[in-house]
C-alpha positions as a printed Julia matrix, in Angstrom:
493×3 Matrix{Float64}:
  40.66   12.68  -24.4
  37.77   10.85  -26.16
  34.24   11.62  -25.07
  33.74    8.01  -23.99
  36.73    8.17  -21.61
  35.59   11.49  -20.15
  32.12   10.11  -19.67
  33.48    6.96  -18.03
  35.62    9.03  -15.64
  32.66   11.19  -14.69
  30.52    8.09  -14.11
  33.28    6.51  -12.01
  33.59    9.64   -9.86
  29.87    9.84   -9.23
  29.65    6.11   -8.53
  32.5     6.47   -6.0
  30.8     9.46   -4.36
  27.44    7.7    -4.3
  28.99    4.58   -2.79
  30.7     6.58   -0.02
  27.52    8.55    0.69
  25.38    5.41    0.78
  27.92    3.63    3.01
  28.0     6.51    5.47
  24.22    6.82    5.46
  23.86    3.1     6.14
  26.48    3.22    8.93
  24.88    6.25   10.57
  21.47    4.67   10.15
  22.59    1.45   11.82
  24.15    3.36   14.71
  21.05    5.54   15.08
  18.73    2.52   14.98
  20.84    0.7    17.59
  20.81    3.77   19.85
  17.05    4.2    19.42
  16.49    0.51   20.08
  18.63    0.61   23.24
  16.85    3.75   24.46
  13.44    2.27   23.73
  14.28   -1.03   25.44
  15.71    0.72   28.53
  12.73    3.07   28.78
  10.29    0.19   28.47
  12.13   -1.65   31.24
  12.01    1.5    33.41
   8.28    1.89   32.8
   7.74   -1.77   33.65
   9.72   -1.77   36.91
   8.09    1.55   37.91
   4.65    0.05   37.33
   5.59   -2.97   39.45
   6.7    -0.75   42.36
   3.51    1.35   42.13
   1.3    -1.74   41.95
   3.01   -3.25   45.0
   2.61   -0.01   46.95
  -1.09    0.11   46.05
  -1.47   -3.51   47.15
   0.24   -2.78   50.46
  -1.89    0.31   51.1
  -5.1    -1.57   50.42
  -4.1    -4.35   52.82
  -3.43   -1.73   55.49
  -6.77   -0.01   54.81
  -8.66   -3.29   55.03
  -6.88   -4.26   58.3
  -7.48   -0.8    59.79
 -11.19   -1.01   59.01
 -11.35   -4.52   60.47
  -9.62   -3.56   63.73
 -11.7    -0.39   64.1
 -14.92   -2.36   63.84
 -13.73   -5.09   66.21
 -12.66   -2.57   68.86
 -15.65   -0.2    68.61
 -18.38   -2.39   67.06
 -19.37    0.7    65.06
 -20.64   -0.37   61.62
 -19.27    2.81   59.97
 -15.82    1.22   60.19
 -17.06   -1.55   57.89
 -17.41    0.91   54.98
 -13.65    1.55   54.5
 -13.03   -2.13   55.2
 -15.45   -3.33   52.52
 -14.26   -0.67   50.06
 -10.62   -1.64   50.6
 -11.51   -5.35   50.34
 -13.3    -4.85   47.0
 -10.42   -2.81   45.57
  -7.97   -5.35   46.96
  -9.45   -8.14   44.83
  -9.11   -6.02   41.7
  -5.58   -5.06   42.69
  -4.68   -8.73   43.11
  -5.75   -9.4    39.5
  -3.52   -6.52   38.32
  -0.63   -7.84   40.41
  -0.96  -11.3    38.85
  -0.43   -9.71   35.43
   2.93   -8.17   36.42
   5.96   -9.44   34.48
   9.21   -8.52   36.14
  12.57   -8.64   34.38
  14.39   -9.42   37.65
  15.4   -13.1    37.89
  13.3   -15.07   40.42
  10.88  -12.21   40.89
   7.94  -14.12   39.43
   8.12  -16.7    42.28
   8.35  -13.94   44.87
   5.32  -12.12   43.44
   3.38  -15.4    43.43
   4.34  -15.95   47.08
   3.25  -12.38   47.9
  -0.12  -12.92   46.22
  -0.63  -16.1    48.26
   0.11  -14.23   51.5
  -2.3   -11.45   50.54
  -5.03  -13.99   49.83
  -4.4   -15.62   53.2
  -4.55  -12.17   54.84
  -7.88  -11.47   53.1
  -9.26  -14.78   54.37
  -8.11  -13.94   57.94
  -9.71  -10.47   57.77
 -12.92  -11.81   56.31
 -13.21  -14.61   58.9
 -12.85  -12.29   61.94
 -15.34   -9.76   60.52
 -17.87  -12.52   59.79
 -17.54  -13.78   63.38
 -18.1   -10.25   64.71
 -21.13   -9.76   62.48
 -22.57  -13.02   63.79
 -22.33  -11.53   67.32
 -19.46  -13.75   68.26
 -17.18  -10.95   69.39
 -15.27  -13.14   71.77
 -14.47  -15.64   69.05
 -13.46  -12.81   66.76
 -11.22  -11.22   69.39
  -9.78  -14.6    70.21
  -9.0   -15.06   66.5
  -7.27  -11.68   66.49
  -5.35  -12.39   69.69
  -3.81  -15.53   68.21
  -1.46  -13.21   66.32
  -2.07  -15.01   63.04
  -3.04  -11.79   61.29
   0.0    -9.97   62.64
   2.32  -12.77   61.55
   0.76  -12.83   58.07
   1.24   -9.09   57.75
   4.9    -9.36   58.82
   5.56  -12.08   56.22
   3.64  -10.11   53.63
   5.55   -6.91   54.37
   8.94   -8.68   54.41
   8.19  -10.28   51.02
   6.93   -6.97   49.69
  10.04   -5.1    50.85
  12.31   -7.69   49.26
  10.5    -7.46   45.94
  10.53   -3.64   46.01
  14.22   -3.55   46.98
  15.12   -5.79   44.04
  12.98   -3.71   41.67
  14.5    -0.45   42.95
  18.03   -1.83   42.54
  17.13   -2.98   39.02
  15.66    0.43   38.25
  18.84    2.14   39.46
  20.89   -0.11   37.17
  18.56    0.83   34.32
  19.16    4.51   34.99
  22.89    3.81   34.77
  22.38    2.02   31.46
  20.16    4.85   30.23
  22.87    7.4    31.02
  25.42    5.3    29.09
  23.03    5.02   26.12
  22.44    8.76   26.15
  26.22    9.35   26.07
  26.48    6.9    23.15
  23.64    8.72   21.38
  25.42   12.06   21.78
  28.64   10.53   20.45
  26.71    9.0    17.52
  25.09   12.3    16.64
  28.46   14.08   16.84
  30.03   11.47   14.56
  27.07   11.77   12.15
  27.46   15.53   12.1
  31.17   15.32   11.39
  30.73   12.7     8.64
  27.89   14.73    7.1
  30.11   17.81    7.02
  32.93   15.8     5.45
  30.53   14.4     2.88
  29.34   17.87    1.98
  32.93   19.01    1.55
  33.65   15.95   -0.59
  30.58   16.57   -2.71
  31.63   20.19   -3.21
  35.13   19.09   -4.2
  33.92   16.48   -6.7
  31.3    18.87   -8.05
  34.09   21.34   -8.79
  36.11   18.62  -10.53
  33.1    17.55  -12.57
  32.4    21.15  -13.54
  35.94   21.46  -14.91
  35.75   18.18  -16.81
  32.29   19.06  -18.13
  33.58   22.29  -19.56
  36.29   20.35  -21.43
  34.06   17.9   -23.25
  30.85   19.95  -23.56
  32.02   21.34  -26.9
  32.79   17.83  -28.15
  29.35   16.65  -27.06
  27.72   19.56  -28.87
  29.6    18.71  -32.03
  28.61   15.07  -31.72
  25.0    16.11  -31.13
  25.02   18.21  -34.27
  26.36   15.26  -36.27
  23.76   12.95  -34.76
  20.99   15.46  -35.46
  22.04   15.57  -39.12
  22.06   11.77  -39.3
  18.68   11.55  -37.6
  17.23   14.1   -40.0
  18.57   12.14  -42.97
  17.25    8.87  -41.56
  13.87   10.43  -40.81
  13.66   11.67  -44.37
  14.5     8.19  -45.67
  11.87    6.6   -43.38
   9.29    9.16  -44.51
   9.97    8.33  -48.14
   9.84    4.63  -47.32
   6.54    5.08  -45.45
   5.02    7.0   -48.36
   6.24    4.33  -50.77
   4.81    1.59  -48.55
   1.45    3.35  -48.32
   1.38    3.79  -52.1
   2.32    0.13  -52.59
  -0.44   -0.98  -50.19
  -3.0     1.12  -52.05
  -1.87   -0.35  -55.36
  -2.04   -3.89  -53.93
  -5.53   -3.3   -52.59
  -6.66   -1.81  -55.9
  -5.08   -4.74  -57.71
  -6.79   -7.23  -55.37
 -10.16   -5.56  -55.96
  -9.71   -5.4   -59.73
  -8.32   -8.92  -59.88
 -11.18  -10.3   -57.83
 -13.74   -8.46  -59.96
 -12.15   -9.47  -63.25
 -11.72  -13.08  -62.1
 -15.25  -13.35  -60.75
 -16.79  -12.23  -64.05
 -15.47  -15.15  -66.19
 -16.28  -17.53  -63.33
 -19.85  -16.32  -63.3
 -20.02  -16.91  -67.08
 -18.55  -20.39  -66.7
 -21.15  -21.24  -64.05
 -23.97  -19.62  -66.05
 -23.11  -21.49  -69.28
 -22.6   -24.67  -67.27
 -26.1   -24.28  -65.83
 -27.49  -23.69  -69.36
 -25.73  -26.79  -70.69
 -27.11  -28.82  -67.81
 -30.66  -27.52  -68.19
 -30.89  -27.34  -72.0
 -28.7   -30.23  -73.13
 -28.55  -32.41  -70.03
 -30.69  -35.11  -71.68
 -28.33  -35.24  -74.64
 -25.23  -35.78  -72.54
 -24.07  -39.12  -71.28
 -22.89  -39.7   -67.72
 -19.34  -38.64  -68.55
 -20.47  -35.32  -70.06
 -22.75  -34.62  -67.08
 -19.87  -35.4   -64.73
 -17.63  -32.99  -66.63
 -20.2   -30.21  -66.31
 -20.61  -30.9   -62.57
 -16.86  -30.84  -62.07
 -16.61  -27.6   -64.01
 -19.31  -26.01  -61.84
 -17.69  -27.22  -58.63
 -14.28  -25.93  -59.72
 -15.78  -22.56  -60.6
 -17.49  -22.38  -57.21
 -14.26  -23.28  -55.4
 -12.41  -20.66  -57.41
 -15.02  -18.05  -56.51
 -14.82  -18.93  -52.81
 -11.03  -18.83  -52.95
 -11.05  -15.37  -54.55
 -13.49  -14.07  -51.95
 -11.41  -15.52  -49.1
  -8.2   -14.06  -50.52
  -9.84  -10.67  -50.88
 -11.12  -10.83  -47.31
  -7.69  -11.98  -46.08
  -6.01   -8.98  -47.72
  -8.54   -6.52  -46.28
  -8.39   -7.57  -42.61
  -5.97   -4.8   -41.72
  -6.85   -2.23  -44.37
 -10.66   -2.39  -44.22
 -11.11   -3.21  -40.53
 -13.56   -1.15  -38.48
 -12.51    0.86  -35.39
 -12.48   -1.07  -32.11
 -15.49   -0.68  -29.82
 -16.73   -2.43  -26.7
 -18.01   -5.79  -27.98
 -19.88   -8.29  -25.82
 -18.83  -11.72  -27.09
 -21.84  -13.48  -25.55
 -24.44  -12.2   -28.06
 -21.89  -12.45  -30.91
 -21.4   -16.19  -30.38
 -25.1   -16.74  -29.67
 -25.87  -15.2   -33.08
 -23.23  -17.49  -34.66
 -24.94  -20.51  -33.1
 -28.21  -19.35  -34.69
 -26.47  -18.95  -38.08
 -25.07  -22.49  -37.82
 -28.38  -23.96  -36.66
 -28.75  -26.26  -39.67
 -25.24  -27.75  -39.49
 -25.57  -28.09  -35.72
 -28.8   -30.04  -36.07
 -27.45  -32.2   -38.9
 -24.36  -33.17  -36.89
 -26.27  -33.32  -33.55
 -23.58  -31.03  -32.11
 -23.58  -29.51  -28.63
 -22.19  -26.02  -27.95
 -21.13  -25.45  -24.33
 -20.88  -21.71  -23.85
 -19.3   -20.23  -20.7
 -19.55  -16.65  -19.46
 -17.78  -14.43  -22.0
 -16.4   -10.9   -21.54
 -16.83   -7.51  -23.13
 -13.66   -6.72  -25.09
 -12.33   -3.86  -27.19
 -12.58   -5.22  -30.74
 -13.96   -5.05  -34.27
 -17.4    -6.72  -33.96
 -17.59   -8.01  -37.56
 -14.11   -9.55  -37.34
 -14.97  -11.18  -33.99
 -18.01  -12.71  -35.7
 -15.83  -13.99  -38.55
 -13.2   -15.34  -36.14
 -15.54  -17.44  -34.04
 -17.78  -18.62  -36.87
 -14.65  -20.03  -38.54
 -13.53  -21.82  -35.37
 -16.97  -23.21  -34.46
 -17.8   -24.33  -38.02
 -14.38  -26.04  -38.27
 -15.04  -27.83  -34.97
 -18.31  -29.14  -36.38
 -16.88  -29.95  -39.8
 -13.83  -31.87  -38.59
 -15.8   -34.23  -36.35
 -15.2   -37.91  -35.78
 -17.6   -40.39  -37.38
 -20.34  -41.74  -35.1
 -19.3   -39.37  -32.26
 -21.51  -36.5   -31.25
 -19.43  -33.28  -31.63
 -19.09  -31.15  -28.49
 -17.67  -27.63  -28.72
 -16.71  -25.85  -25.46
 -16.06  -22.1   -25.41
 -14.58  -20.82  -22.13
 -13.0   -17.59  -20.9
 -10.64  -16.39  -18.19
  -8.46  -13.35  -17.56
  -4.78  -13.78  -16.75
  -1.75  -11.59  -16.05
   1.27  -12.16  -18.29
   4.4   -10.0   -17.96
   2.57   -7.39  -15.82
  -0.21   -7.09  -18.44
  -3.82   -8.32  -18.31
  -4.99  -10.61  -21.15
  -8.33  -12.01  -22.28
  -7.91  -15.8   -22.7
 -10.65  -17.46  -24.8
 -10.49  -21.18  -25.62
 -12.47  -23.14  -28.21
 -12.21  -26.87  -27.57
 -13.72  -29.74  -29.59
 -13.67  -33.53  -29.56
 -13.05  -33.86  -33.31
 -10.48  -35.7   -35.37
  -7.56  -33.53  -34.17
  -4.14  -33.54  -35.78
  -0.52  -34.19  -34.89
   0.99  -31.35  -32.84
   3.88  -30.91  -35.27
   1.4   -29.32  -37.73
   0.16  -26.73  -35.18
   1.85  -23.85  -37.02
   1.13  -25.15  -40.51
  -2.66  -24.91  -40.14
  -2.47  -21.09  -39.86
  -0.61  -20.73  -43.19
  -2.8   -19.89  -46.22
  -3.67  -22.86  -48.5
  -2.04  -25.37  -46.12
  -4.4   -28.33  -45.76
  -3.94  -31.44  -43.65
  -6.68  -33.37  -45.46
  -7.7   -33.94  -49.07
 -10.37  -31.66  -50.54
 -12.55  -34.71  -51.17
 -12.66  -35.46  -47.41
 -13.37  -31.95  -46.12
 -14.45  -28.95  -48.17
 -12.79  -25.57  -47.83
 -10.26  -23.21  -49.33
  -7.57  -23.72  -46.67
  -7.47  -20.05  -45.74
  -9.97  -19.85  -42.86
  -7.49  -20.29  -40.01
  -5.05  -17.88  -41.71
  -7.83  -15.27  -41.6
  -8.38  -16.1   -37.9
  -4.73  -15.48  -37.17
  -4.74  -12.15  -39.06
  -7.82  -11.04  -37.11
  -6.3   -11.91  -33.73
  -2.98  -10.26  -34.65
  -4.81   -7.1   -35.72
  -6.21   -6.99  -32.17
  -2.69   -7.23  -30.72
  -3.09  -10.86  -29.69
  -2.08  -14.33  -30.74
  -3.78  -17.62  -31.47
  -2.37  -21.1   -30.96
  -3.59  -24.68  -31.24
  -2.95  -27.76  -29.14
  -4.16  -31.06  -30.52
  -3.73  -34.8   -30.52
  -4.71  -37.04  -33.38
  -8.12  -38.55  -32.65
  -8.6   -36.59  -29.41
  -9.82  -33.16  -30.51
  -8.27  -29.71  -30.71
  -8.06  -26.7   -28.39
  -7.64  -23.23  -29.89
  -6.34  -20.59  -27.45
  -6.96  -16.92  -28.25
  -5.06  -14.29  -26.26
  -6.02  -10.62  -26.63
  -4.65   -7.82  -24.41
  -7.24   -6.12  -22.23
  -5.8    -2.7   -23.04
  -5.38   -2.68  -26.82
  -6.54    0.89  -27.44
  -3.08    1.93  -28.65
  -3.06   -0.89  -31.21
  -6.4     0.33  -32.52
  -5.1     3.94  -32.85
  -1.98    2.82  -34.74
  -4.07    0.64  -37.06
  -6.49    3.49  -37.77
  -3.59    5.83  -38.57
  -2.09    3.33  -41.01
  -5.46    2.88  -42.67
  -5.86    6.64  -42.95
  -2.45    6.94  -44.62
  -3.36    4.22  -47.08
């Protein structure tokens, strides 16, 4: 049987076992939760009805204590009897507040408890009135009040209401005990069922484990053979990749050496062209007509553009190979120093730089300087006529795909461009305007993109013709690994 089929059978068996185990666990869990919930609900109801019975008994006892103290004082006129009366009366008020908070589960019990509380309050008023009359030395009036039988009648009504409430609560409690016994029997049955199913599951697991052990023994040899073949292929592929990596490193070194030599060899004739041009202009300028002077100026300008282009190309090629290790860089002083460097062009254009609070990031400080000086100088250069340029630099931190990113935006109110050219501006030598309109080599934004990509980020532009441009720079907060990989590549090269 092929290894794939054996593997699929083993996976199917374990999926079947896992499904059965999970199903049984869920079923047992649901039964256990239901039993626990029923037990908890029944016990809470028992606690509640028990509390109600105790509270009612306490209320009844306090009424009796207060009435006993009242009658003792009225019959003997001994003030010592007022002490238990007053104590019972004070506790009775607190007990009434507790009784008002009772919440019975028996239907109609709330109205009965409210009626009982009303009778108790009336009884308290009757006791208080007779004692006040006695204290005012109106014993006859007090005794007359007692002899009316109003207090006795109130007590009878109170006791009858109390007995009815207690009887209903006791009956309800007895029914709860019956329910509790049934729930306990269900819990025992549930636990027995869980034990039986657990034992069956263990037996099933043992059976399938034995089957899997037999099937594993059959295809283990095949897997080992396949592993040996794969190991040989991996070794061959690793060797090929190592050779390719060495070749790539050698090629990069040769390209860098070629770029350095080419830039040096190209700069030398350019320097001679500019030097001889300057000599012609200074020594023979008076002998040349306007056309000859224009030719010399054009030659000098072309040589200067060629020199700038060579320097930019060399810098573009060295972003990754000659970059410095990343360190903690505070962007605030970096951009403040750029503003000082661009002081003349800022004053000439009457530009305003709005600088928000900027972070400390893990980066190459010199490349950060180059990145932002390119963006800010472009914002000033590509300004609209007769409109004061405003450059806003803002920062925020955002989470994208469970990763934290530094988001830095550079926004201007310049000439802008059509959004369809948003990708073209980052390609070397791609210009949207004639060289006569705006100076430059057309490689500045390409360098910006290489710098941001070296830091593991990305740069994008959003613009509208005549309404300015917004450059968005996104750099991961944790780009230490990118720095280590880059350093290793540089070391190999």
